[in-house]
Short mmCIF file of C-alpha atoms in Angstrom, two decimals:
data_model
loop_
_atom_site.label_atom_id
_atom_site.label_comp_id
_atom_site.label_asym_id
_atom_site.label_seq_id
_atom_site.Cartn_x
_atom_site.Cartn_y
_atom_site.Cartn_z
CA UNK A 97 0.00 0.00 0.00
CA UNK A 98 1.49 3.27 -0.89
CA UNK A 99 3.09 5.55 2.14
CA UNK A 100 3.22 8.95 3.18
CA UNK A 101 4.71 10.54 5.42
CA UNK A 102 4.77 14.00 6.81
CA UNK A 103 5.96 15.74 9.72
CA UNK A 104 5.52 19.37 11.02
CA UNK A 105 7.16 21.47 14.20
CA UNK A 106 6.15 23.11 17.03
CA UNK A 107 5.34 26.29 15.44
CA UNK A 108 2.56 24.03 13.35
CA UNK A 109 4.88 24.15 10.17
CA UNK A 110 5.23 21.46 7.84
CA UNK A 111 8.70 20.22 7.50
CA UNK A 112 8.85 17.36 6.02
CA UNK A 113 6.46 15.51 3.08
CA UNK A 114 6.86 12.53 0.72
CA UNK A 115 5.77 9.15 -0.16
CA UNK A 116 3.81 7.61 -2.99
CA UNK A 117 0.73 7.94 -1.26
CA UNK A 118 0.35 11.86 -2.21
CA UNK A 119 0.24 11.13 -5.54
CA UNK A 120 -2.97 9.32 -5.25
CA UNK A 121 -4.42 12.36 -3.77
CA UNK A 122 -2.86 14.52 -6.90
CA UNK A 123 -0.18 16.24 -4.29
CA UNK A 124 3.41 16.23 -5.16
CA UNK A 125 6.05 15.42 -2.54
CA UNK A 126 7.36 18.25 -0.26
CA UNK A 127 4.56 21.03 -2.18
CA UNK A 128 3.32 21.74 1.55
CA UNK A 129 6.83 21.90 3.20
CA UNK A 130 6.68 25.20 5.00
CA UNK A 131 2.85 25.62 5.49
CA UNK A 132 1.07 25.83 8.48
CA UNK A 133 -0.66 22.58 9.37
CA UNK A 134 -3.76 24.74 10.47
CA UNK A 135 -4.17 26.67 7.62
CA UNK A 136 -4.30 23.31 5.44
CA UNK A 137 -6.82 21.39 7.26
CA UNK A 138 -9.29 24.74 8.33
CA UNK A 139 -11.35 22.69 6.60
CA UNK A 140 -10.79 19.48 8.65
CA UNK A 141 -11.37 19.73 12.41
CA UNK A 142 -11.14 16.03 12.64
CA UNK A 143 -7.60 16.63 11.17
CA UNK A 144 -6.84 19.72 13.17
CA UNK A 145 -7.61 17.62 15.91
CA UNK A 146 -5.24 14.55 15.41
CA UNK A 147 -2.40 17.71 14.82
CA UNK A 148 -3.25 18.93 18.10
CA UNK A 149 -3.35 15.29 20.06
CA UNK A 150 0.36 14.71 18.27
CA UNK A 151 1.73 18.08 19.49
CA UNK A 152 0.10 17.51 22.89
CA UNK A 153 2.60 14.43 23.26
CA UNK A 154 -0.06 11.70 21.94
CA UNK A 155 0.73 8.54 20.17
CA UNK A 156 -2.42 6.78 18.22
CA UNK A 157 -3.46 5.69 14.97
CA UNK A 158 -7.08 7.00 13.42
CA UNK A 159 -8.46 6.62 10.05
CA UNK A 160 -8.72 9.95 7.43
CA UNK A 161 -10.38 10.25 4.54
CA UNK A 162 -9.55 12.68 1.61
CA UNK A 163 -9.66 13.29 -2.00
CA UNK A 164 -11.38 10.15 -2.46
CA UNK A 165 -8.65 8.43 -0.23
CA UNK A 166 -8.87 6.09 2.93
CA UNK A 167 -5.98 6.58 4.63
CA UNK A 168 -4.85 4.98 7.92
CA UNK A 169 -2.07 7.37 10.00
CA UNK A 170 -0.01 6.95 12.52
CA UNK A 171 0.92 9.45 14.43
CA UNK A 172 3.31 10.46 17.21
CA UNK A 173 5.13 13.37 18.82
CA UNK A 174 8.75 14.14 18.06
CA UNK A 175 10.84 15.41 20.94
CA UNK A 176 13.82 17.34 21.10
CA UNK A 177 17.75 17.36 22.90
CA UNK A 178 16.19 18.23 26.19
CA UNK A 179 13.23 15.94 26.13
CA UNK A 180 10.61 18.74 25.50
CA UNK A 181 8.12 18.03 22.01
CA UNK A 182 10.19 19.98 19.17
CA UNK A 183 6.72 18.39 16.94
CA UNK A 184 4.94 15.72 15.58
CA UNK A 185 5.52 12.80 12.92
CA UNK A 186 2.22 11.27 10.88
CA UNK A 187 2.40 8.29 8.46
CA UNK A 188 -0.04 7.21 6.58
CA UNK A 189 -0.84 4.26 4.75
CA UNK A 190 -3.18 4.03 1.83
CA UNK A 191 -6.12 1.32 2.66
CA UNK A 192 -8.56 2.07 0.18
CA UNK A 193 -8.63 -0.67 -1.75
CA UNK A 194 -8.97 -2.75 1.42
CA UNK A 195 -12.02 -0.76 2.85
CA UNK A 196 -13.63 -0.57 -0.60
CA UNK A 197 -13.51 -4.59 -0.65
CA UNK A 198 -14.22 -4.72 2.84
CA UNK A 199 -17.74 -2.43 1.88
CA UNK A 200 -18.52 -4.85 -0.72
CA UNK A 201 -18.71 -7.83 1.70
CA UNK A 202 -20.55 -5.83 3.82
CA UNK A 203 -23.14 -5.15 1.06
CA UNK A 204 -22.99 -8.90 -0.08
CA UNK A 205 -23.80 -9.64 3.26
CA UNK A 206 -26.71 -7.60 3.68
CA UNK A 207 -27.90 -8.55 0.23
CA UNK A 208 -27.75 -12.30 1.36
CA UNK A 209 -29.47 -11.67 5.11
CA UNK A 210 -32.58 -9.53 3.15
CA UNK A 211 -33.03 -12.36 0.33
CA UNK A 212 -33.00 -14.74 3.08
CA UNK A 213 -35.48 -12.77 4.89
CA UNK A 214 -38.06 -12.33 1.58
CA UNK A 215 -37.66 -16.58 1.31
CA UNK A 216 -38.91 -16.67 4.90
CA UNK A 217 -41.46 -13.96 3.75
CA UNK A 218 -42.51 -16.33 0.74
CA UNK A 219 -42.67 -19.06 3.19
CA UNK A 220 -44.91 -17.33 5.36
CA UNK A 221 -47.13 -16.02 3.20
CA UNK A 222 -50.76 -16.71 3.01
CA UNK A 223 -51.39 -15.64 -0.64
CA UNK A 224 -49.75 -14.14 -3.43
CA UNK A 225 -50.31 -10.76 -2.25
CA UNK A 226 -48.81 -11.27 0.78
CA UNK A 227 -45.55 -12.71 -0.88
CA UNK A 228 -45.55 -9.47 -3.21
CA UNK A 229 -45.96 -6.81 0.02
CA UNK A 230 -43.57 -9.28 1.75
CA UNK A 231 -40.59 -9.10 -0.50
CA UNK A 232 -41.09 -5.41 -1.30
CA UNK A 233 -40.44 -3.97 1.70
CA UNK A 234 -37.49 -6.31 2.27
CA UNK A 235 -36.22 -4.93 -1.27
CA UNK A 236 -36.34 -1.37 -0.09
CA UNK A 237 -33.61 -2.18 2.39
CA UNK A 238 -31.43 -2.86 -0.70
CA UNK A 239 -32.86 -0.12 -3.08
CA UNK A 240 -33.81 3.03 -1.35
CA UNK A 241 -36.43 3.79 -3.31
CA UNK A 242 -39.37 5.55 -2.74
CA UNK A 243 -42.29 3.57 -4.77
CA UNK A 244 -42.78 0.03 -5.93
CA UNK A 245 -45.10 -1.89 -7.91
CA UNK A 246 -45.11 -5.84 -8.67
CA UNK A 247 -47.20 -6.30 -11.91
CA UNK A 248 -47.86 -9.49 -12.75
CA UNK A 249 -48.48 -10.82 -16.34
CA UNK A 250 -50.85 -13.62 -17.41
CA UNK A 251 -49.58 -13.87 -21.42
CA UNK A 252 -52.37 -16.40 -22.51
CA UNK A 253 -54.68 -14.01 -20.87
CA UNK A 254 -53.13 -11.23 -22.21
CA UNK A 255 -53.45 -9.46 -18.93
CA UNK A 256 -51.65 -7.81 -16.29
CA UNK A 257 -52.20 -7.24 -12.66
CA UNK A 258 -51.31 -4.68 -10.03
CA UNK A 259 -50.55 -7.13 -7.45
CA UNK A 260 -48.65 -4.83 -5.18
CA UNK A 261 -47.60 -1.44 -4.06
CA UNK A 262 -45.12 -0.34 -1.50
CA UNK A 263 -45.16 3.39 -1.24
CA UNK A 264 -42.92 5.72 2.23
CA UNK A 265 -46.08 7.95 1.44
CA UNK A 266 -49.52 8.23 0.71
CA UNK A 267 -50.86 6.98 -2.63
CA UNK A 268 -53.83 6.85 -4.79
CA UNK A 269 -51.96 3.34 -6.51
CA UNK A 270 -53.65 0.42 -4.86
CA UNK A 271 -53.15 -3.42 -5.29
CA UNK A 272 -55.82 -5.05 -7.92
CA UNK A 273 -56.22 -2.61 -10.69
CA UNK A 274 -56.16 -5.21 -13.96
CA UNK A 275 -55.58 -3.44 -17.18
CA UNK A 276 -54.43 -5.08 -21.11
CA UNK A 277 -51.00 -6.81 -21.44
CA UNK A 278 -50.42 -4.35 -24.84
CA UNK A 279 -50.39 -0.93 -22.75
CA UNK A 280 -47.53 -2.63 -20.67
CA UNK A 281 -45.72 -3.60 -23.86
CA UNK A 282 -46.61 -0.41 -25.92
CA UNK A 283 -44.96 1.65 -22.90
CA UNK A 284 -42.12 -0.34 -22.35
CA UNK A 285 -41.38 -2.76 -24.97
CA UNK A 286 -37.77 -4.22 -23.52
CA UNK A 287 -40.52 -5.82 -21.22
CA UNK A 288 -41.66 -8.30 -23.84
CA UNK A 289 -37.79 -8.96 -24.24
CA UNK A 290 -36.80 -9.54 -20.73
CA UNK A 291 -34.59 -6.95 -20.51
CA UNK A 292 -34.34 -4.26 -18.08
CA UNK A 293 -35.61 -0.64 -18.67
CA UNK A 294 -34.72 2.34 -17.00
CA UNK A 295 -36.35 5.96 -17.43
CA UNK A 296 -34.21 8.78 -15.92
CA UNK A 297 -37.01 11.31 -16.40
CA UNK A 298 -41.00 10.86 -17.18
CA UNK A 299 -40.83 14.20 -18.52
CA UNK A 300 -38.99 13.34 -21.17
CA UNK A 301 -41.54 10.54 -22.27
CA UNK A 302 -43.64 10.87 -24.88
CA UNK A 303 -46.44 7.95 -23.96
CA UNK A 304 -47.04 6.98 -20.32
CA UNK A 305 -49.15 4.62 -18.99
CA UNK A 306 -52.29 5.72 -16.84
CA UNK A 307 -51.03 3.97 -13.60
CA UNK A 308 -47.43 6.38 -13.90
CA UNK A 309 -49.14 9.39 -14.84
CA UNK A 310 -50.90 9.32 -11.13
CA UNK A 311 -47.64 8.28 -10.28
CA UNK A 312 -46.05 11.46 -11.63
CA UNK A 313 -48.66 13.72 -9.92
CA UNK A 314 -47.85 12.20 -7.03
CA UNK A 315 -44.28 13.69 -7.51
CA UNK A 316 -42.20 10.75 -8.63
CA UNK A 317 -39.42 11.43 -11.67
CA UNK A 318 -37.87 8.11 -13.01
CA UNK A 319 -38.03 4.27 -12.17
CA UNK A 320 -36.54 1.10 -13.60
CA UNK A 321 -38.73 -1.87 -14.77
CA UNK A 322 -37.19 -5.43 -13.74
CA UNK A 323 -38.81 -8.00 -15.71
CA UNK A 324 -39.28 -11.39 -13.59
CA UNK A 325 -39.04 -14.57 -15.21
CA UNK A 326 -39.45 -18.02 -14.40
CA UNK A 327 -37.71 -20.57 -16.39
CA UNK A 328 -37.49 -18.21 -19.54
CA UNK A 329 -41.08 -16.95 -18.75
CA UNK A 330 -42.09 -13.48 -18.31
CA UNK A 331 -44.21 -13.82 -15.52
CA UNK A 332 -44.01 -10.29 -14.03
CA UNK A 333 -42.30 -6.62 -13.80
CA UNK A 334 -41.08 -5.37 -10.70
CA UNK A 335 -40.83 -1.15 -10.94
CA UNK A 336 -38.59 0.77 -8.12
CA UNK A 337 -39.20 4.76 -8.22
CA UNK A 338 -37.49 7.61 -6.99
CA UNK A 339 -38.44 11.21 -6.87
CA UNK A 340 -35.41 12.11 -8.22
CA UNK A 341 -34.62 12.54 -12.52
CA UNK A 342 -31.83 10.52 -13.07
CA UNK A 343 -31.64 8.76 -9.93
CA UNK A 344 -28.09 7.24 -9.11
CA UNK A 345 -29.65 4.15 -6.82
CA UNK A 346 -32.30 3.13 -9.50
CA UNK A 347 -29.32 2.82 -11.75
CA UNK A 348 -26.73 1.09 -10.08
CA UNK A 349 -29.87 -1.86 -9.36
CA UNK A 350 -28.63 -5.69 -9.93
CA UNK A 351 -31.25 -7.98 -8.52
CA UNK A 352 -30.31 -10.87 -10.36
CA UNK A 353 -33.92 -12.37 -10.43
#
């Protein structure tokens, strides 16, 4: 992991700066050599902090973060001929590719606990309803969003139900509506595909369908349509809103199902 490693005297100077660690956060080595500590971190009291627990005679170790960086410094006071503390020495260790990894087992985690939650949900369930309201609010913990609907799709019937809704407000969108299979497919025709659809802004749509135009009024901006499928069969569409054009959680969705 790239190192840097900086040290500054009593008078809150820098005096010393290099490593390859400051190139990941776009400084170059000894640019801050004769700065004042406190004028470079005004912005950081967390960092003006550690600065004033080194000079205070303090050895510890504390995580920073900055310019996109996890870093993980040491530091420790620096004394002079006569014992007293002539400053302080801090050396950091880029971890960021070890906390970013350690995230993403934290999320897989999670992801496993809450779909092992919706199969106790499914388990539990009285009806198909209940499965749907079940799983939805289980989803939410992965997705924030702020409105879902499970439609489900009868093709020989050339039908499709409203068979739940999972809204963090009021809504005039309630389980049960039944409406043709073609105003599903003429408003979102990767459904009939399988694939995934996502619509940053329902401004910016020319048709809608009836169901997201009360949606709209009831202040919601873009959603992504999931199809479901069982064994190659489209048997459903799962849609996650936000409120939000554009919204960066909608997008980043992988469900897998």
């Amino acid at each position: 992991s790239p190192k840097t490693t900086a040290s500054f005297s009593r008078p809150r100077s820098v005096t010393f700066s290099a490593g390859k660690g400051l190139e990941a956060m776009g400084i170059k080595p000894g640019a801050v050599v004769g700065q004042n500590v406190f004028d470079l971190y005004r912005d950081r009291p967390d960092a003006l902090e550690n600065h004033r627990r080194a000079l205070a005679g303090e050895s510890f170790t504390v995580d920073f973060e900055g310019s996109g960086r996890f870093l993980e410094t040491q530091y420790a006071p620096l004394f002079g001929p006569g014992g007293e503390i002539a400053g302080a020495i801090g050396v950091s260790v880029d971890v960021t590719e070890r906390r970013v990894a350690q995230e993403g087992l934290r999320h897989y985690a999670e992801r496993l606990a809450i779909l092992r939650e919706i199969d106790q949900a499914i388990l539990a369930a009285t009806s198909p309803e209940a499965v749907a309201r079940g799983a939805l609010r289980r989803v939410q913990r992965l997705i924030p969003f702020r409105r879902a609907t499970l439609i489900t799709i009868d093709m020989q019937a050339g039908e499709a139900v409203l068979a739940a809704v999972h809204a963090d407000t009021r809504t005039r969108v309630l389980p049960g509506l039944r409406f043709p299979l073609e105003q599903i497919f003429e408003v979102n025709p990767y459904l009939r595909e399988g694939k995934t659809h996502v619509v940053e802004d329902i401004d910016t749509v020319g048709r809608i369908h009836p169901l997201q135009k009360v949606l709209k009024r009831e202040g919601l901006r873009s959603y992504i349509a999931v199809p479901l499928m069982v064994e190659g069969e489209l048997v459903g569409s799962l849609n996650l809103w936000s409120d939000k054009p554009a919204a960066a959680e909608l997008n980043s969705c992988a469900l897998g199902v």
